[in-house]
mmCIF file of C-alpha atoms in Angstrom:
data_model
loop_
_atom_site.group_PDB
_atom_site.id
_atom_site.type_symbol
_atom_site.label_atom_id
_atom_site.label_comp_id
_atom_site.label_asym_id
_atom_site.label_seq_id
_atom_site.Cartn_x
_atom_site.Cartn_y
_atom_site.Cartn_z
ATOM 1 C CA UNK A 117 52.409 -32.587 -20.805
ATOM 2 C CA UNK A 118 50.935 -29.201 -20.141
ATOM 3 C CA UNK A 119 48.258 -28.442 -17.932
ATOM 4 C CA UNK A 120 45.598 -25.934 -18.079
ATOM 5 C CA UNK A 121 46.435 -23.318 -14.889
ATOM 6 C CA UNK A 122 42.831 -22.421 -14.429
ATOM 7 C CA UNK A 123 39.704 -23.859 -16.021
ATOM 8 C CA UNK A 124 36.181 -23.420 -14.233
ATOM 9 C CA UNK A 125 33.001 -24.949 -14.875
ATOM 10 C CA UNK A 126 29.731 -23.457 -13.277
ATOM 11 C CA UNK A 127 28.229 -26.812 -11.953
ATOM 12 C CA UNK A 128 24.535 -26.395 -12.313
ATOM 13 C CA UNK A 129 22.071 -26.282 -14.632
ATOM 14 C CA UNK A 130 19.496 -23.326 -15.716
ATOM 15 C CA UNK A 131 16.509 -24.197 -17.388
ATOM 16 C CA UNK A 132 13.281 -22.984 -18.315
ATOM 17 C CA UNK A 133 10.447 -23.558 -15.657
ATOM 18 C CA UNK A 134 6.753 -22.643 -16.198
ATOM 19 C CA UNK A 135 7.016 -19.880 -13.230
ATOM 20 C CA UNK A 136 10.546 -18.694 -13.666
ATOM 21 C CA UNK A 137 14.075 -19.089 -14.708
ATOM 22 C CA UNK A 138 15.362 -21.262 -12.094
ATOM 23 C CA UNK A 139 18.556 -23.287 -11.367
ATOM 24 C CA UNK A 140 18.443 -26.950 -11.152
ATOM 25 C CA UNK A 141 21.625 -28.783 -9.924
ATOM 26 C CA UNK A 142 23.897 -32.089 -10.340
ATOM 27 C CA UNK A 143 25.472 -33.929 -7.915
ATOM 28 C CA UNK A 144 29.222 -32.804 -7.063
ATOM 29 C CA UNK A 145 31.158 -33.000 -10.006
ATOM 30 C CA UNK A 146 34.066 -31.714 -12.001
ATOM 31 C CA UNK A 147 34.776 -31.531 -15.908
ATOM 32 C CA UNK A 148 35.967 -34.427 -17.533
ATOM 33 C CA UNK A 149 38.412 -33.865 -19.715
ATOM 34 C CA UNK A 150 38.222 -36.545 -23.019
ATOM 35 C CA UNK A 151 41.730 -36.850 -22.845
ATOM 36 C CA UNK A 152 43.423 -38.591 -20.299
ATOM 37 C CA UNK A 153 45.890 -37.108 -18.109
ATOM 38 C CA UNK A 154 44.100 -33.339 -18.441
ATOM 39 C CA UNK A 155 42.083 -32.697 -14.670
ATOM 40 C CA UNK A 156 42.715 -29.694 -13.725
ATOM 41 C CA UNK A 157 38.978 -28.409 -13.489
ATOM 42 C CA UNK A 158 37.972 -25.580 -10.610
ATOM 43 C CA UNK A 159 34.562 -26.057 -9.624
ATOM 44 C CA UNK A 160 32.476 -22.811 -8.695
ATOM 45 C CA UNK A 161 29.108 -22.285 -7.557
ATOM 46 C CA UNK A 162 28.041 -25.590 -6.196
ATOM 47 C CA UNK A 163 25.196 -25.764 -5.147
ATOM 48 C CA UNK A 164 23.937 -21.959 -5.359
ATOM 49 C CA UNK A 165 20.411 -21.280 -5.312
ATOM 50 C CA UNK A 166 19.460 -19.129 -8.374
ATOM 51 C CA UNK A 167 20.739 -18.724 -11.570
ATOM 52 C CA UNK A 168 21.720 -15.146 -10.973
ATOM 53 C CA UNK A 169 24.078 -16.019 -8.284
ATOM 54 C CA UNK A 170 25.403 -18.586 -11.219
ATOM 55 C CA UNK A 171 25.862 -15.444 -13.307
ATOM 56 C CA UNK A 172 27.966 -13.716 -10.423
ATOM 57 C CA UNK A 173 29.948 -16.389 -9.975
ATOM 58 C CA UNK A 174 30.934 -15.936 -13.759
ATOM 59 C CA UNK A 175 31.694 -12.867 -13.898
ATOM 60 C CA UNK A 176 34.179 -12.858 -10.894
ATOM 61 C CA UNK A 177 35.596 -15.507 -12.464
ATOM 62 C CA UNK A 178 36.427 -13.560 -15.462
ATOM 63 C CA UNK A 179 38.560 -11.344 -13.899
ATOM 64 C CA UNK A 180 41.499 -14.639 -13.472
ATOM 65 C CA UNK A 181 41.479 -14.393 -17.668
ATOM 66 C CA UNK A 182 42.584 -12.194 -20.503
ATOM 67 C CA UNK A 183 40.617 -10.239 -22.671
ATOM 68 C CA UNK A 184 39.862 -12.378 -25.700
ATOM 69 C CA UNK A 185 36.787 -14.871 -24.851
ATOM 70 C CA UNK A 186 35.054 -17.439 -27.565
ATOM 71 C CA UNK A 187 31.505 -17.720 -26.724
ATOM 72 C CA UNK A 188 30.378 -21.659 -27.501
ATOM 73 C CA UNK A 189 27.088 -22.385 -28.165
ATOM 74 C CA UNK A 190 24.721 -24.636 -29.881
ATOM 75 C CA UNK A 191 21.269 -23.907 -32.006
ATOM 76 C CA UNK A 192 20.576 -20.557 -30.487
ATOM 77 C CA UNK A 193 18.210 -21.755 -27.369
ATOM 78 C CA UNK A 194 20.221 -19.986 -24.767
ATOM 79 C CA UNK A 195 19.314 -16.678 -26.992
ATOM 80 C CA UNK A 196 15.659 -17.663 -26.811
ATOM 81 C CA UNK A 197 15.653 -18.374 -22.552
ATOM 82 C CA UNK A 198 17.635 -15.091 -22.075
ATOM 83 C CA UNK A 199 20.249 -16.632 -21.038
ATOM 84 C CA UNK A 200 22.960 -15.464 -24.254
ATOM 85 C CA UNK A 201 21.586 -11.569 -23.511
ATOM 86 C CA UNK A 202 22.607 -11.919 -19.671
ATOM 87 C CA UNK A 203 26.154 -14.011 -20.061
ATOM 88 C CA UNK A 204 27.007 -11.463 -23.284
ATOM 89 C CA UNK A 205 26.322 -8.719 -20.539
ATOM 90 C CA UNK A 206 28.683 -9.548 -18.450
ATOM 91 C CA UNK A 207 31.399 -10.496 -21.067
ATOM 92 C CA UNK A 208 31.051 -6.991 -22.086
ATOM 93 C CA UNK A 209 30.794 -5.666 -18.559
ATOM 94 C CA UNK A 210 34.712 -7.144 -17.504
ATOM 95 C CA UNK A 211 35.675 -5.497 -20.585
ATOM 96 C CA UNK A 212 36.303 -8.798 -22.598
ATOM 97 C CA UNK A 213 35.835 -8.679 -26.466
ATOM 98 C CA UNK A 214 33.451 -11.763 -27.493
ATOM 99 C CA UNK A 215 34.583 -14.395 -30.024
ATOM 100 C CA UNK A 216 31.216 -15.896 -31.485
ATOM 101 C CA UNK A 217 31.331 -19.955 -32.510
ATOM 102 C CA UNK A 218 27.334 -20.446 -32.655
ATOM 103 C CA UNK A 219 25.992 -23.501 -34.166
ATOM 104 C CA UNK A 220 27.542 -26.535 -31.696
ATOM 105 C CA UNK A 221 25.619 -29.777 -33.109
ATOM 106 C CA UNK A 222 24.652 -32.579 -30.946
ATOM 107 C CA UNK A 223 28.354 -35.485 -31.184
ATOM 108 C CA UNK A 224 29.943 -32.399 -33.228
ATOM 109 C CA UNK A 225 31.711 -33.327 -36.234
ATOM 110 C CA UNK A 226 35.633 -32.682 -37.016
ATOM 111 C CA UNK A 227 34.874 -30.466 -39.615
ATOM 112 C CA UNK A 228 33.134 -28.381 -36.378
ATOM 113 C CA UNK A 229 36.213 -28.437 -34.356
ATOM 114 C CA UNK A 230 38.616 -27.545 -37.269
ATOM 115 C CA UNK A 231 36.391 -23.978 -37.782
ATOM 116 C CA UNK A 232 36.542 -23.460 -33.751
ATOM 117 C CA UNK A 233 40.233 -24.067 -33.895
ATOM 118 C CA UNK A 234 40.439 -21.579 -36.528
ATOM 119 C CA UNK A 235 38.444 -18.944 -34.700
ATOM 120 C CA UNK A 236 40.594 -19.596 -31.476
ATOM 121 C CA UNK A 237 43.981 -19.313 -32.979
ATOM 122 C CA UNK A 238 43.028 -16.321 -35.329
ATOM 123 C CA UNK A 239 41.896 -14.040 -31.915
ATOM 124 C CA UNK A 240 44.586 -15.320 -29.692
ATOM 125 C CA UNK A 241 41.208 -16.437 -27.391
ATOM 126 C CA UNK A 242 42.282 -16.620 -24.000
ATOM 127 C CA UNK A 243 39.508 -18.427 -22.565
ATOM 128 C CA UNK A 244 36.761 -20.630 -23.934
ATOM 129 C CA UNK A 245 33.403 -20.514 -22.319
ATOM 130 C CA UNK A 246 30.717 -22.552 -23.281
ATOM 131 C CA UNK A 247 27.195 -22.195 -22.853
ATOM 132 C CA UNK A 248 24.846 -24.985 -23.208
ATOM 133 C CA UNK A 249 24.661 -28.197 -22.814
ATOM 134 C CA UNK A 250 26.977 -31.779 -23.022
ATOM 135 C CA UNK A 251 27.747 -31.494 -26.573
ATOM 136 C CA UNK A 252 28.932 -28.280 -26.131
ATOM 137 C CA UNK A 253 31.238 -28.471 -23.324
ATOM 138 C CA UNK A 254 33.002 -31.288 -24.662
ATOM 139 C CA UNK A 255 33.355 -29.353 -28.060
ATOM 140 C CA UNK A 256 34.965 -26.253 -25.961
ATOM 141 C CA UNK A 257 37.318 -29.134 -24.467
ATOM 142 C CA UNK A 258 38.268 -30.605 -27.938
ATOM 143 C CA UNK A 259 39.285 -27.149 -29.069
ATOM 144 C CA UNK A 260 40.671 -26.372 -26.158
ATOM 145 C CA UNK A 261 43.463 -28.695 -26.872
ATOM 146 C CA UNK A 262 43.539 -28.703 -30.557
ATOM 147 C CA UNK A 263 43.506 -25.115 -31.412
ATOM 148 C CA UNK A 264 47.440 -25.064 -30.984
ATOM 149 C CA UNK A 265 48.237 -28.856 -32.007
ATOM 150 C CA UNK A 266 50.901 -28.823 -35.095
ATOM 151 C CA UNK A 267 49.490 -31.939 -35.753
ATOM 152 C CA UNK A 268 45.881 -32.974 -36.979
ATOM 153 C CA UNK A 269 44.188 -33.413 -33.503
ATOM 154 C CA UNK A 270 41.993 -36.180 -34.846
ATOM 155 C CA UNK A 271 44.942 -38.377 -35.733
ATOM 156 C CA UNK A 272 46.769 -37.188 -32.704
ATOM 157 C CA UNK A 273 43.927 -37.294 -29.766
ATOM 158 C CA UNK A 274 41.621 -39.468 -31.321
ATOM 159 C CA UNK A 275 43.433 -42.204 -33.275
ATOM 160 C CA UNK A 276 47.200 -42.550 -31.129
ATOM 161 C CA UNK A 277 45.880 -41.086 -28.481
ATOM 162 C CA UNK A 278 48.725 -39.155 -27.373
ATOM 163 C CA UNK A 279 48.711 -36.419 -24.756
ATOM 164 C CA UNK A 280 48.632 -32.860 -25.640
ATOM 165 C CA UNK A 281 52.429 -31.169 -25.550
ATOM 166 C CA UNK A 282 51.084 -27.743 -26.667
ATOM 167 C CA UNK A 283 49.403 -24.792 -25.329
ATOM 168 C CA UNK A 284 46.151 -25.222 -24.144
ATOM 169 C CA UNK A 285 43.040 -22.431 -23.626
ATOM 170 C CA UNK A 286 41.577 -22.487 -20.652
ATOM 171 C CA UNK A 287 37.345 -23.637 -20.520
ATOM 172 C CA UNK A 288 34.557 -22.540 -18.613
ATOM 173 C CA UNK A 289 31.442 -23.967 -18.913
ATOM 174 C CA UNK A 290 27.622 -22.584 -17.877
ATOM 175 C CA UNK A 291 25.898 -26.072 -18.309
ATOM 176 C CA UNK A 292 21.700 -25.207 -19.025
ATOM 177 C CA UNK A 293 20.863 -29.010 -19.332
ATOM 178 C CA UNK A 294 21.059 -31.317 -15.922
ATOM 179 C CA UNK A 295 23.396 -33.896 -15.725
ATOM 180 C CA UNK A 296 25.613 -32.940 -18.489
ATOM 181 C CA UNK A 297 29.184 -31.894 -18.698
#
């Protein structure tokens, strides 16, 4: 079994507040992996206390990665909150070329992960980041270790549940709902 060398998740939320964009924050804890065997989540940012620091977190984090990122995300709220414009920013500002898989649906479906697989092994993604919310994440995490499975990961993962023996991408995750991820 493989591991993933480094994977990061921004623990934290950012949502919208009446006054301003503001971070909100979960107790301590790391990414769950769906699969077991696969923990080898870095946390970052605990506990910071605005969601710009979040942001700089992220993008010194991006430096530890290559320069082929897929950008995860769901119905397109994070582009209405601001959010997409600021984390696209700093994609572009370490220089990484952005991989778009819009469109994550709440409990996505296999047909969902099959078209992110395709996107991830097509660019040779080196990292998956995720922004958004539970379903999300755990969608980045599913294609994470199915984009280079010479099997069908459903029947692999899902129905023997076997552990991964291929190459694994690396996820981050900027969570913007509390207590998700």
């Amino acid at each position: 079994m493989k591991s993933i060398s480094r994977t990061v998740i921004v623990t934290g939320s950012i949502y919208q507040s009446p006054r301003r964009l503001r971070a909100k924050y979960t107790h301590r804890t790391k990414l769950r992996f769906m699969l077991k065997g696969i923990s080898p989540c870095r946390e970052l940012c605990r506990r910071s206390p605005e969601q710009e620091t979040l942001l700089r977190c992220l993008a010194g984090e991006l430096a530890h990665y290559g320069p082929r990122v897929q950008l995860i995300y769901g119905g397109g709220s994070i582009k209405k909150n601001g959010i997409y414009d600021q984390v696209v920013a700093i994609l572009k500002a370490a220089g990484k070329e952005v991989f778009e898989d819009p469109g994550v649906m709440p409990n996505p479906t296999v047909e969902k992960l099959y078209e992110g697989c395709k996107i991830a092994r097509e660019n040779d993604v080196d990292l998956l980041l995720s922004v958004g919310g539970g379903s999300c994440c755990d969608y980045a995490k599913a294609v994470s270790v199915s984009a280079w499975c010479e099997e069908d990961p459903w029947e692999k993962y899902y129905l023997r549940m076997e552990d991964p023996d291929n190459k694994l991408i690396p996820v981050g995750c900027v969570l913007t709902m509390v207590g998700t991820g």
